[in-house]
């Protein structure tokens, strides 16, 4: 029959809770655990050490035979795989892993794990160049995560301030190797990423062995760098060193010195560039002004602007000339027509009967009651016994033939 559930009215005593914990822990059985060794104490036959998770702030106590520690020559910071069984001590209420086998994680195994992690992160797209951000040209404040009083810190600060004396830094000193490195670097990154004045973050460390640089290939640190909203520059070790953080960071710098040179521009180079651009701008402006001045001079030199009344006067003269030519042409035409009319009039006058009568001549047609009787060429041709009278009425010649006896008349 199971025990009643604990309540405020019927609480369990400490021994009951301790016994239940012991039962649950015993069910766990033996386990394999990986971690990093810290706080090693192997002075007696039993060794006590702390096994820490390098990615998070968690650890557990380990007890084992001191001979295993001496055989493997373990030191603080060693990576190990431990096999044992969890033990609960009810009297103290503590847990401990009783180890019966310890295996050191060699460099080959560590490198193989890093390579597997590299492939995993690459498959997830954390190395994709398209997700990398360009650092600002001139950051307002530069965050620096590095070891305390380290050569890396000195190199970054010295080179950056030599290039840009007004560069402003916020430095956070952390452990850059050992079991505390990953946790402290992640905390520092989070702090600087939340700082609104911090425009770029540099993670810097000097050179070292593969074991020394292991924290910068940790999965948790790589994901923390990828999650930063602020651009991150990685400056870990020397040129041949390529921890995974270098691939995840927005910019990889070969050394801390390179990071100090790349995070800010060179004030001398920028001053020279500004001077050159100012000169180019001045030349461009002068060239533009000269072209516009020449254009204005060309426009002013055109006749329409230099002598605006000249074309009007020339057109007026042309109009006057054409009008005079038209007047002369009309006058000449009128004169010709007048001469022609005068000639025609003269011919008509010459051929008219009045002119003929004026010269003493006339053409008379004799008309008798029986009809025309031909042209009377002279008076002698008139019939005998007739009398001829000729007169001009309204320019027309009228001839009257009268009989000698004063009988009838014939008009022509």
Short mmCIF file of C-alpha atoms in Angstrom, two decimals:
data_model
loop_
_atom_site.label_atom_id
_atom_site.label_comp_id
_atom_site.label_asym_id
_atom_site.label_seq_id
_atom_site.Cartn_x
_atom_site.Cartn_y
_atom_site.Cartn_z
CA UNK A 1 0.00 0.00 0.00
CA UNK A 2 1.53 3.39 -1.11
CA UNK A 3 2.10 6.21 1.28
CA UNK A 4 -0.41 9.02 1.41
CA UNK A 5 0.37 12.14 -0.55
CA UNK A 6 2.09 14.85 1.44
CA UNK A 7 -0.10 17.78 2.47
CA UNK A 8 0.29 20.73 4.82
CA UNK A 9 -1.65 18.76 7.38
CA UNK A 10 0.29 15.51 6.75
CA UNK A 11 3.82 16.47 5.60
CA UNK A 12 6.55 13.93 4.93
CA UNK A 13 9.54 13.84 7.26
CA UNK A 14 13.03 14.44 5.83
CA UNK A 15 13.89 10.74 6.02
CA UNK A 16 10.92 9.87 3.81
CA UNK A 17 11.96 12.39 1.15
CA UNK A 18 15.58 11.22 1.38
CA UNK A 19 14.54 7.61 0.98
CA UNK A 20 12.36 8.39 -2.03
CA UNK A 21 15.23 10.33 -3.66
CA UNK A 22 17.55 7.41 -3.05
CA UNK A 23 15.05 5.04 -4.65
CA UNK A 24 14.65 7.26 -7.73
CA UNK A 25 18.42 7.71 -8.14
CA UNK A 26 19.05 3.99 -7.78
CA UNK A 27 16.68 3.37 -10.68
CA UNK A 28 18.90 5.54 -12.92
CA UNK A 29 21.64 2.95 -12.91
CA UNK A 30 25.11 3.56 -14.33
CA UNK A 31 25.73 6.38 -16.87
CA UNK A 32 28.44 7.80 -19.10
CA UNK A 33 29.06 11.51 -18.54
CA UNK A 34 31.30 13.93 -20.48
CA UNK A 35 32.67 17.14 -19.07
CA UNK A 36 35.67 19.22 -18.15
CA UNK A 37 37.65 18.60 -14.97
CA UNK A 38 37.81 21.38 -12.38
CA UNK A 39 38.80 21.54 -8.70
CA UNK A 40 40.86 18.35 -8.75
CA UNK A 41 41.94 16.93 -5.37
CA UNK A 42 43.81 13.61 -5.45
CA UNK A 43 45.97 13.79 -2.32
CA UNK A 44 44.51 10.69 -0.66
CA UNK A 45 43.47 7.30 -1.98
CA UNK A 46 40.15 8.75 -3.04
CA UNK A 47 40.14 11.60 -5.55
CA UNK A 48 37.53 14.32 -5.55
CA UNK A 49 36.93 16.41 -8.58
CA UNK A 50 34.22 18.53 -10.17
CA UNK A 51 33.01 17.73 -13.66
CA UNK A 52 31.71 20.85 -15.39
CA UNK A 53 29.63 21.30 -18.53
CA UNK A 54 31.70 23.76 -20.64
CA UNK A 55 28.62 25.14 -22.39
CA UNK A 56 26.51 26.08 -19.35
CA UNK A 57 27.06 26.92 -15.72
CA UNK A 58 26.41 23.39 -14.39
CA UNK A 59 28.67 20.92 -12.61
CA UNK A 60 28.60 17.77 -10.49
CA UNK A 61 30.89 16.13 -7.97
CA UNK A 62 32.89 13.04 -8.89
CA UNK A 63 34.64 10.59 -6.59
CA UNK A 64 37.01 7.95 -7.86
CA UNK A 65 40.19 6.07 -7.06
CA UNK A 66 43.15 8.42 -7.02
CA UNK A 67 45.13 5.88 -9.05
CA UNK A 68 42.94 6.57 -12.09
CA UNK A 69 43.76 10.26 -11.89
CA UNK A 70 47.49 9.59 -11.65
CA UNK A 71 47.38 7.02 -14.44
CA UNK A 72 45.65 9.36 -16.87
CA UNK A 73 47.65 12.38 -15.60
CA UNK A 74 44.50 14.44 -15.48
CA UNK A 75 44.74 18.15 -14.75
CA UNK A 76 42.20 20.90 -14.37
CA UNK A 77 40.73 21.68 -17.77
CA UNK A 78 41.04 18.13 -19.14
CA UNK A 79 38.14 16.79 -21.15
CA UNK A 80 37.05 13.35 -19.90
CA UNK A 81 34.31 10.77 -20.26
CA UNK A 82 33.35 9.21 -16.92
CA UNK A 83 31.44 5.98 -16.29
CA UNK A 84 29.83 5.47 -12.91
CA UNK A 85 26.74 5.43 -10.80
CA UNK A 86 25.00 8.32 -9.10
CA UNK A 87 25.10 8.07 -5.29
CA UNK A 88 22.90 9.94 -2.88
CA UNK A 89 24.07 10.52 0.67
CA UNK A 90 20.95 10.94 2.82
CA UNK A 91 22.87 12.15 5.83
CA UNK A 92 24.24 15.20 3.95
CA UNK A 93 21.56 15.36 1.25
CA UNK A 94 24.21 15.48 -1.48
CA UNK A 95 24.70 13.76 -4.81
CA UNK A 96 27.92 12.43 -6.23
CA UNK A 97 28.93 10.27 -9.16
CA UNK A 98 31.02 7.31 -8.11
CA UNK A 99 33.30 6.73 -11.10
CA UNK A 100 34.68 3.34 -11.94
CA UNK A 101 36.18 4.30 -15.32
CA UNK A 102 37.57 7.53 -16.71
CA UNK A 103 38.62 8.07 -20.31
CA UNK A 104 40.50 11.12 -21.46
CA UNK A 105 39.17 12.72 -24.60
CA UNK A 106 42.14 12.98 -26.95
CA UNK A 107 42.92 15.67 -29.49
CA UNK A 108 41.80 13.43 -32.33
CA UNK A 109 38.43 12.86 -30.74
CA UNK A 110 38.04 16.58 -30.01
CA UNK A 111 38.88 17.48 -33.60
CA UNK A 112 36.45 14.86 -34.88
CA UNK A 113 33.70 16.35 -32.72
CA UNK A 114 34.53 19.84 -33.94
CA UNK A 115 34.32 18.60 -37.53
CA UNK A 116 30.92 17.01 -36.90
CA UNK A 117 29.73 20.23 -35.30
CA UNK A 118 31.11 22.21 -38.25
CA UNK A 119 29.04 20.14 -40.68
CA UNK A 120 25.95 20.51 -38.50
CA UNK A 121 26.23 24.30 -38.25
CA UNK A 122 26.99 24.57 -41.96
CA UNK A 123 23.91 22.52 -42.80
CA UNK A 124 21.81 24.84 -40.62
CA UNK A 125 23.06 27.86 -42.59
CA UNK A 126 25.07 29.53 -39.81
CA UNK A 127 28.06 29.83 -42.16
CA UNK A 128 26.03 31.33 -45.03
CA UNK A 129 27.69 34.54 -46.27
CA UNK A 130 24.26 36.03 -47.02
CA UNK A 131 23.37 36.21 -43.32
CA UNK A 132 26.56 38.02 -42.39
CA UNK A 133 26.25 41.75 -41.67
CA UNK A 134 28.66 44.48 -42.68
CA UNK A 135 30.15 46.34 -39.68
CA UNK A 136 29.58 50.12 -39.64
CA UNK A 137 32.17 52.33 -41.29
CA UNK A 138 32.82 54.26 -38.08
CA UNK A 139 31.23 52.68 -34.99
CA UNK A 140 30.04 54.89 -32.15
CA UNK A 141 31.25 52.41 -29.52
CA UNK A 142 33.23 49.20 -29.95
CA UNK A 143 32.60 46.26 -27.64
CA UNK A 144 35.64 44.12 -26.86
CA UNK A 145 35.48 40.67 -25.23
CA UNK A 146 38.95 39.44 -24.31
CA UNK A 147 41.18 38.25 -21.50
CA UNK A 148 42.19 40.58 -18.71
CA UNK A 149 45.46 42.49 -19.39
CA UNK A 150 46.09 40.24 -22.39
CA UNK A 151 48.23 40.91 -25.43
CA UNK A 152 45.09 40.59 -27.55
CA UNK A 153 43.42 43.44 -25.68
CA UNK A 154 46.52 45.61 -26.03
CA UNK A 155 46.84 44.89 -29.75
CA UNK A 156 43.20 45.72 -30.51
CA UNK A 157 43.17 48.96 -28.48
CA UNK A 158 46.58 50.18 -29.68
CA UNK A 159 46.02 49.55 -33.39
CA UNK A 160 42.47 50.92 -33.37
CA UNK A 161 43.45 54.13 -31.59
CA UNK A 162 46.50 54.59 -33.79
CA UNK A 163 44.20 54.58 -36.79
CA UNK A 164 41.36 56.55 -35.17
CA UNK A 165 42.35 58.29 -31.93
CA UNK A 166 38.72 59.04 -31.00
CA UNK A 167 37.70 55.35 -31.02
CA UNK A 168 35.60 54.54 -27.93
CA UNK A 169 35.68 51.04 -26.44
CA UNK A 170 33.70 49.11 -23.88
CA UNK A 171 35.94 46.26 -22.72
CA UNK A 172 34.63 43.21 -20.87
CA UNK A 173 37.35 40.91 -19.54
CA UNK A 174 36.51 37.20 -19.45
CA UNK A 175 38.25 33.86 -19.18
CA UNK A 176 39.37 32.87 -22.68
CA UNK A 177 40.26 29.27 -21.84
CA UNK A 178 39.24 26.71 -19.28
CA UNK A 179 35.84 25.58 -18.03
CA UNK A 180 34.51 29.10 -17.38
CA UNK A 181 35.40 30.57 -20.78
CA UNK A 182 32.25 29.67 -22.74
CA UNK A 183 29.83 30.89 -20.09
CA UNK A 184 31.65 34.17 -19.51
CA UNK A 185 32.06 34.92 -23.22
CA UNK A 186 28.35 34.26 -23.86
CA UNK A 187 27.39 36.54 -20.96
CA UNK A 188 29.68 39.29 -22.24
CA UNK A 189 28.24 38.98 -25.76
CA UNK A 190 24.71 39.27 -24.41
CA UNK A 191 25.65 42.36 -22.37
CA UNK A 192 27.25 44.15 -25.30
CA UNK A 193 24.48 43.14 -27.68
CA UNK A 194 21.94 44.84 -25.41
CA UNK A 195 24.00 48.04 -25.23
CA UNK A 196 22.32 50.51 -27.68
CA UNK A 197 25.55 52.50 -28.06
CA UNK A 198 27.62 49.48 -29.05
CA UNK A 199 27.74 49.20 -32.87
CA UNK A 200 30.19 46.31 -33.25
CA UNK A 201 31.63 43.56 -31.02
CA UNK A 202 35.14 42.07 -31.18
CA UNK A 203 35.90 38.69 -29.62
CA UNK A 204 39.69 38.50 -29.34
CA UNK A 205 42.17 35.99 -28.01
CA UNK A 206 45.85 35.35 -28.65
CA UNK A 207 47.30 32.15 -30.00
CA UNK A 208 47.38 28.88 -28.13
CA UNK A 209 47.13 25.12 -28.40
CA UNK A 210 44.11 23.26 -29.72
CA UNK A 211 42.92 22.64 -26.16
CA UNK A 212 43.26 26.32 -25.30
CA UNK A 213 41.08 27.34 -28.28
CA UNK A 214 38.40 24.70 -27.69
CA UNK A 215 35.94 27.12 -26.03
CA UNK A 216 35.70 29.06 -29.30
CA UNK A 217 34.48 25.95 -31.13
CA UNK A 218 31.74 25.32 -28.59
CA UNK A 219 28.26 24.93 -30.04
CA UNK A 220 26.59 27.17 -27.47
CA UNK A 221 29.07 30.00 -28.14
CA UNK A 222 28.67 29.64 -31.91
CA UNK A 223 24.90 29.89 -31.63
CA UNK A 224 25.19 32.88 -29.28
CA UNK A 225 27.38 34.69 -31.83
CA UNK A 226 24.90 33.85 -34.60
CA UNK A 227 22.00 35.20 -32.52
CA UNK A 228 23.66 38.58 -31.87
CA UNK A 229 21.94 41.54 -33.53
CA UNK A 230 25.20 43.50 -33.41
CA UNK A 231 27.89 42.62 -36.01
CA UNK A 232 30.61 40.42 -34.47
CA UNK A 233 34.29 40.33 -35.46
CA UNK A 234 36.19 37.17 -34.52
CA UNK A 235 39.93 37.54 -33.83
CA UNK A 236 40.95 34.22 -32.29
CA UNK A 237 44.54 33.02 -32.34
CA UNK A 238 46.79 33.38 -35.36
CA UNK A 239 46.21 33.03 -39.09
CA UNK A 240 46.28 29.18 -39.19
CA UNK A 241 43.81 28.92 -36.27
CA UNK A 242 40.22 28.55 -37.45
CA UNK A 243 37.82 27.85 -34.57
CA UNK A 244 34.17 27.54 -35.47
CA UNK A 245 33.43 31.04 -34.16
CA UNK A 246 35.45 32.40 -37.10
CA UNK A 247 32.95 30.86 -39.54
CA UNK A 248 29.86 32.04 -37.65
CA UNK A 249 31.05 35.60 -36.98
CA UNK A 250 30.19 38.36 -39.46
CA UNK A 251 33.88 39.14 -40.08
CA UNK A 252 36.89 36.91 -39.49
CA UNK A 253 40.10 38.70 -38.55
CA UNK A 254 43.37 36.78 -38.77
CA UNK A 255 44.75 38.24 -35.51
CA UNK A 256 43.70 40.75 -32.82
CA UNK A 257 46.00 43.24 -34.55
CA UNK A 258 44.04 42.76 -37.78
CA UNK A 259 40.78 43.32 -35.86
CA UNK A 260 42.07 46.63 -34.50
CA UNK A 261 42.89 47.75 -38.05
CA UNK A 262 39.61 46.62 -39.61
CA UNK A 263 37.15 47.89 -37.01
CA UNK A 264 37.87 51.60 -37.66
CA UNK A 265 39.12 53.55 -40.69
CA UNK A 266 42.53 55.21 -40.84
CA UNK A 267 42.15 58.90 -40.03
CA UNK A 268 45.11 59.82 -42.25
CA UNK A 269 43.73 57.87 -45.21
CA UNK A 270 40.25 59.29 -44.71
CA UNK A 271 41.62 62.83 -44.43
CA UNK A 272 43.52 62.33 -47.67
CA UNK A 273 40.43 60.86 -49.31
CA UNK A 274 38.36 63.84 -48.15
CA UNK A 275 41.00 66.21 -49.53
CA UNK A 276 41.00 64.39 -52.87
CA UNK A 277 37.21 64.41 -53.03
CA UNK A 278 37.17 68.11 -52.16
CA UNK A 279 39.66 68.76 -54.97
CA UNK A 280 37.61 66.69 -57.39
CA UNK A 281 34.48 68.54 -56.35
CA UNK A 282 36.22 71.88 -56.78
CA UNK A 283 37.50 70.92 -60.24
CA UNK A 284 34.10 69.60 -61.24
CA UNK A 285 32.42 72.79 -60.05
CA UNK A 286 34.94 75.01 -61.82
CA UNK A 287 34.55 72.97 -65.00
CA UNK A 288 30.79 73.26 -64.83
CA UNK A 289 30.97 77.02 -64.21
CA UNK A 290 33.39 77.43 -67.13
CA UNK A 291 31.10 75.46 -69.46
CA UNK A 292 28.07 77.47 -68.41
CA UNK A 293 30.00 80.74 -68.81
CA UNK A 294 31.09 79.74 -72.32
CA UNK A 295 27.51 78.80 -73.13
CA UNK A 296 26.28 82.19 -71.90
CA UNK A 297 28.99 83.95 -73.91
CA UNK A 298 28.00 81.98 -77.00
CA UNK A 299 24.35 82.86 -76.44
CA UNK A 300 25.16 86.53 -75.93
CA UNK A 301 27.32 86.56 -79.07
CA UNK A 302 24.45 85.38 -81.24
CA UNK A 303 22.93 88.16 -83.40
CA UNK A 304 19.50 87.74 -81.91
CA UNK A 305 20.88 88.74 -78.50
CA UNK A 306 23.84 90.94 -79.42
CA UNK A 307 21.74 93.08 -81.86
CA UNK A 308 18.06 92.32 -81.23
CA UNK A 309 16.87 95.26 -83.45
CA UNK A 310 19.15 94.39 -86.36
CA UNK A 311 16.98 91.54 -87.71
CA UNK A 312 13.88 93.72 -87.40
CA UNK A 313 15.56 96.55 -89.25
CA UNK A 314 16.79 94.16 -91.96
CA UNK A 315 13.33 92.72 -92.31
CA UNK A 316 11.87 96.24 -92.45
CA UNK A 317 14.32 97.15 -95.20
CA UNK A 318 13.43 93.95 -97.04
CA UNK A 319 9.72 94.75 -96.70
CA UNK A 320 10.34 98.29 -98.00
CA UNK A 321 12.38 96.95 -100.88
CA UNK A 322 9.72 94.42 -101.77
CA UNK A 323 7.01 97.05 -101.44
CA UNK A 324 8.97 99.40 -103.70
CA UNK A 325 9.51 96.61 -106.19
CA UNK A 326 5.77 95.88 -106.09
CA UNK A 327 4.97 99.55 -106.61
CA UNK A 328 7.38 99.79 -109.56
CA UNK A 329 6.00 96.60 -111.03
CA UNK A 330 2.42 97.86 -110.73
CA UNK A 331 3.40 101.26 -112.10
CA UNK A 332 5.23 99.68 -115.03
CA UNK A 333 2.28 97.43 -115.71
CA UNK A 334 -0.09 100.39 -115.58
CA UNK A 335 2.21 102.36 -117.87
CA UNK A 336 2.38 99.50 -120.36
CA UNK A 337 -1.37 99.06 -120.27
CA UNK A 338 -1.85 102.81 -120.63
CA UNK A 339 0.47 102.87 -123.64
CA UNK A 340 -1.31 99.85 -125.08
CA UNK A 341 -4.69 101.51 -124.44
CA UNK A 342 -3.48 104.76 -125.97
CA UNK A 343 -2.24 102.89 -129.03
CA UNK A 344 -5.51 101.02 -129.35
CA UNK A 345 -7.42 104.28 -128.94
CA UNK A 346 -5.26 105.94 -131.51
CA UNK A 347 -5.83 103.12 -133.95
CA UNK A 348 -9.55 103.26 -133.28
CA UNK A 349 -9.50 107.00 -133.71
CA UNK A 350 -7.55 106.69 -136.92
CA UNK A 351 -9.92 104.11 -138.28
CA UNK A 352 -13.05 105.94 -137.11
CA UNK A 353 -15.24 107.95 -139.59
CA UNK A 354 -14.70 111.16 -137.67
CA UNK A 355 -10.97 111.03 -138.37
CA UNK A 356 -11.66 110.15 -141.95
CA UNK A 357 -14.08 113.07 -142.25
CA UNK A 358 -11.60 115.27 -140.50
CA UNK A 359 -9.15 114.50 -143.24
CA UNK A 360 -11.82 115.29 -145.82
CA UNK A 361 -12.69 111.68 -146.72
CA UNK A 362 -15.72 109.47 -146.16
CA UNK A 363 -16.86 106.02 -147.20
CA UNK A 364 -20.50 106.31 -148.16
CA UNK A 365 -22.75 103.39 -148.91
CA UNK A 366 -25.59 104.23 -151.08
CA UNK A 367 -28.87 102.81 -149.87
CA UNK A 368 -31.86 103.11 -152.15
CA UNK A 369 -35.44 102.15 -151.43
CA UNK A 370 -34.62 98.92 -153.12
CA UNK A 371 -31.72 98.20 -150.78
CA UNK A 372 -27.93 98.95 -150.59
CA UNK A 373 -26.52 100.03 -153.85
CA UNK A 374 -22.82 99.72 -153.18
CA UNK A 375 -20.21 102.15 -151.95
CA UNK A 376 -20.20 105.64 -153.24
CA UNK A 377 -16.57 106.19 -154.06
CA UNK A 378 -16.95 109.77 -155.11
CA UNK A 379 -19.59 112.33 -155.68
CA UNK A 380 -19.33 111.81 -159.38
CA UNK A 381 -20.53 108.29 -158.87
CA UNK A 382 -23.84 109.48 -157.43
CA UNK A 383 -26.83 108.95 -159.68
CA UNK A 384 -27.75 111.80 -161.86
CA UNK A 385 -30.39 114.01 -160.64
CA UNK A 386 -29.38 113.36 -156.96
CA UNK A 387 -27.90 115.57 -154.36
CA UNK A 388 -25.62 114.14 -151.58
CA UNK A 389 -25.54 115.51 -148.03
CA UNK A 390 -23.11 114.09 -145.43
CA UNK A 391 -23.13 114.77 -141.69
CA UNK A 392 -21.61 113.22 -138.50
CA UNK A 393 -24.00 112.46 -135.70
CA UNK A 394 -22.49 111.10 -132.41
CA UNK A 395 -19.39 110.01 -134.27
CA UNK A 396 -21.37 108.27 -137.00
CA UNK A 397 -21.38 109.42 -140.63
CA UNK A 398 -24.79 109.89 -142.17
CA UNK A 399 -25.18 110.46 -145.89
CA UNK A 400 -28.42 111.73 -147.35
CA UNK A 401 -29.11 111.42 -151.06
CA UNK A 402 -31.77 113.82 -152.36
CA UNK A 403 -33.28 114.06 -155.81
CA UNK A 404 -32.72 117.23 -157.67
CA UNK A 405 -36.44 117.83 -157.68
CA UNK A 406 -36.50 117.61 -153.86
CA UNK A 407 -38.14 114.23 -153.89
CA UNK A 408 -37.41 111.35 -151.49
CA UNK A 409 -34.07 110.79 -149.65
CA UNK A 410 -31.79 107.86 -149.04
CA UNK A 411 -29.68 107.64 -145.84
CA UNK A 412 -26.37 105.87 -145.61
#
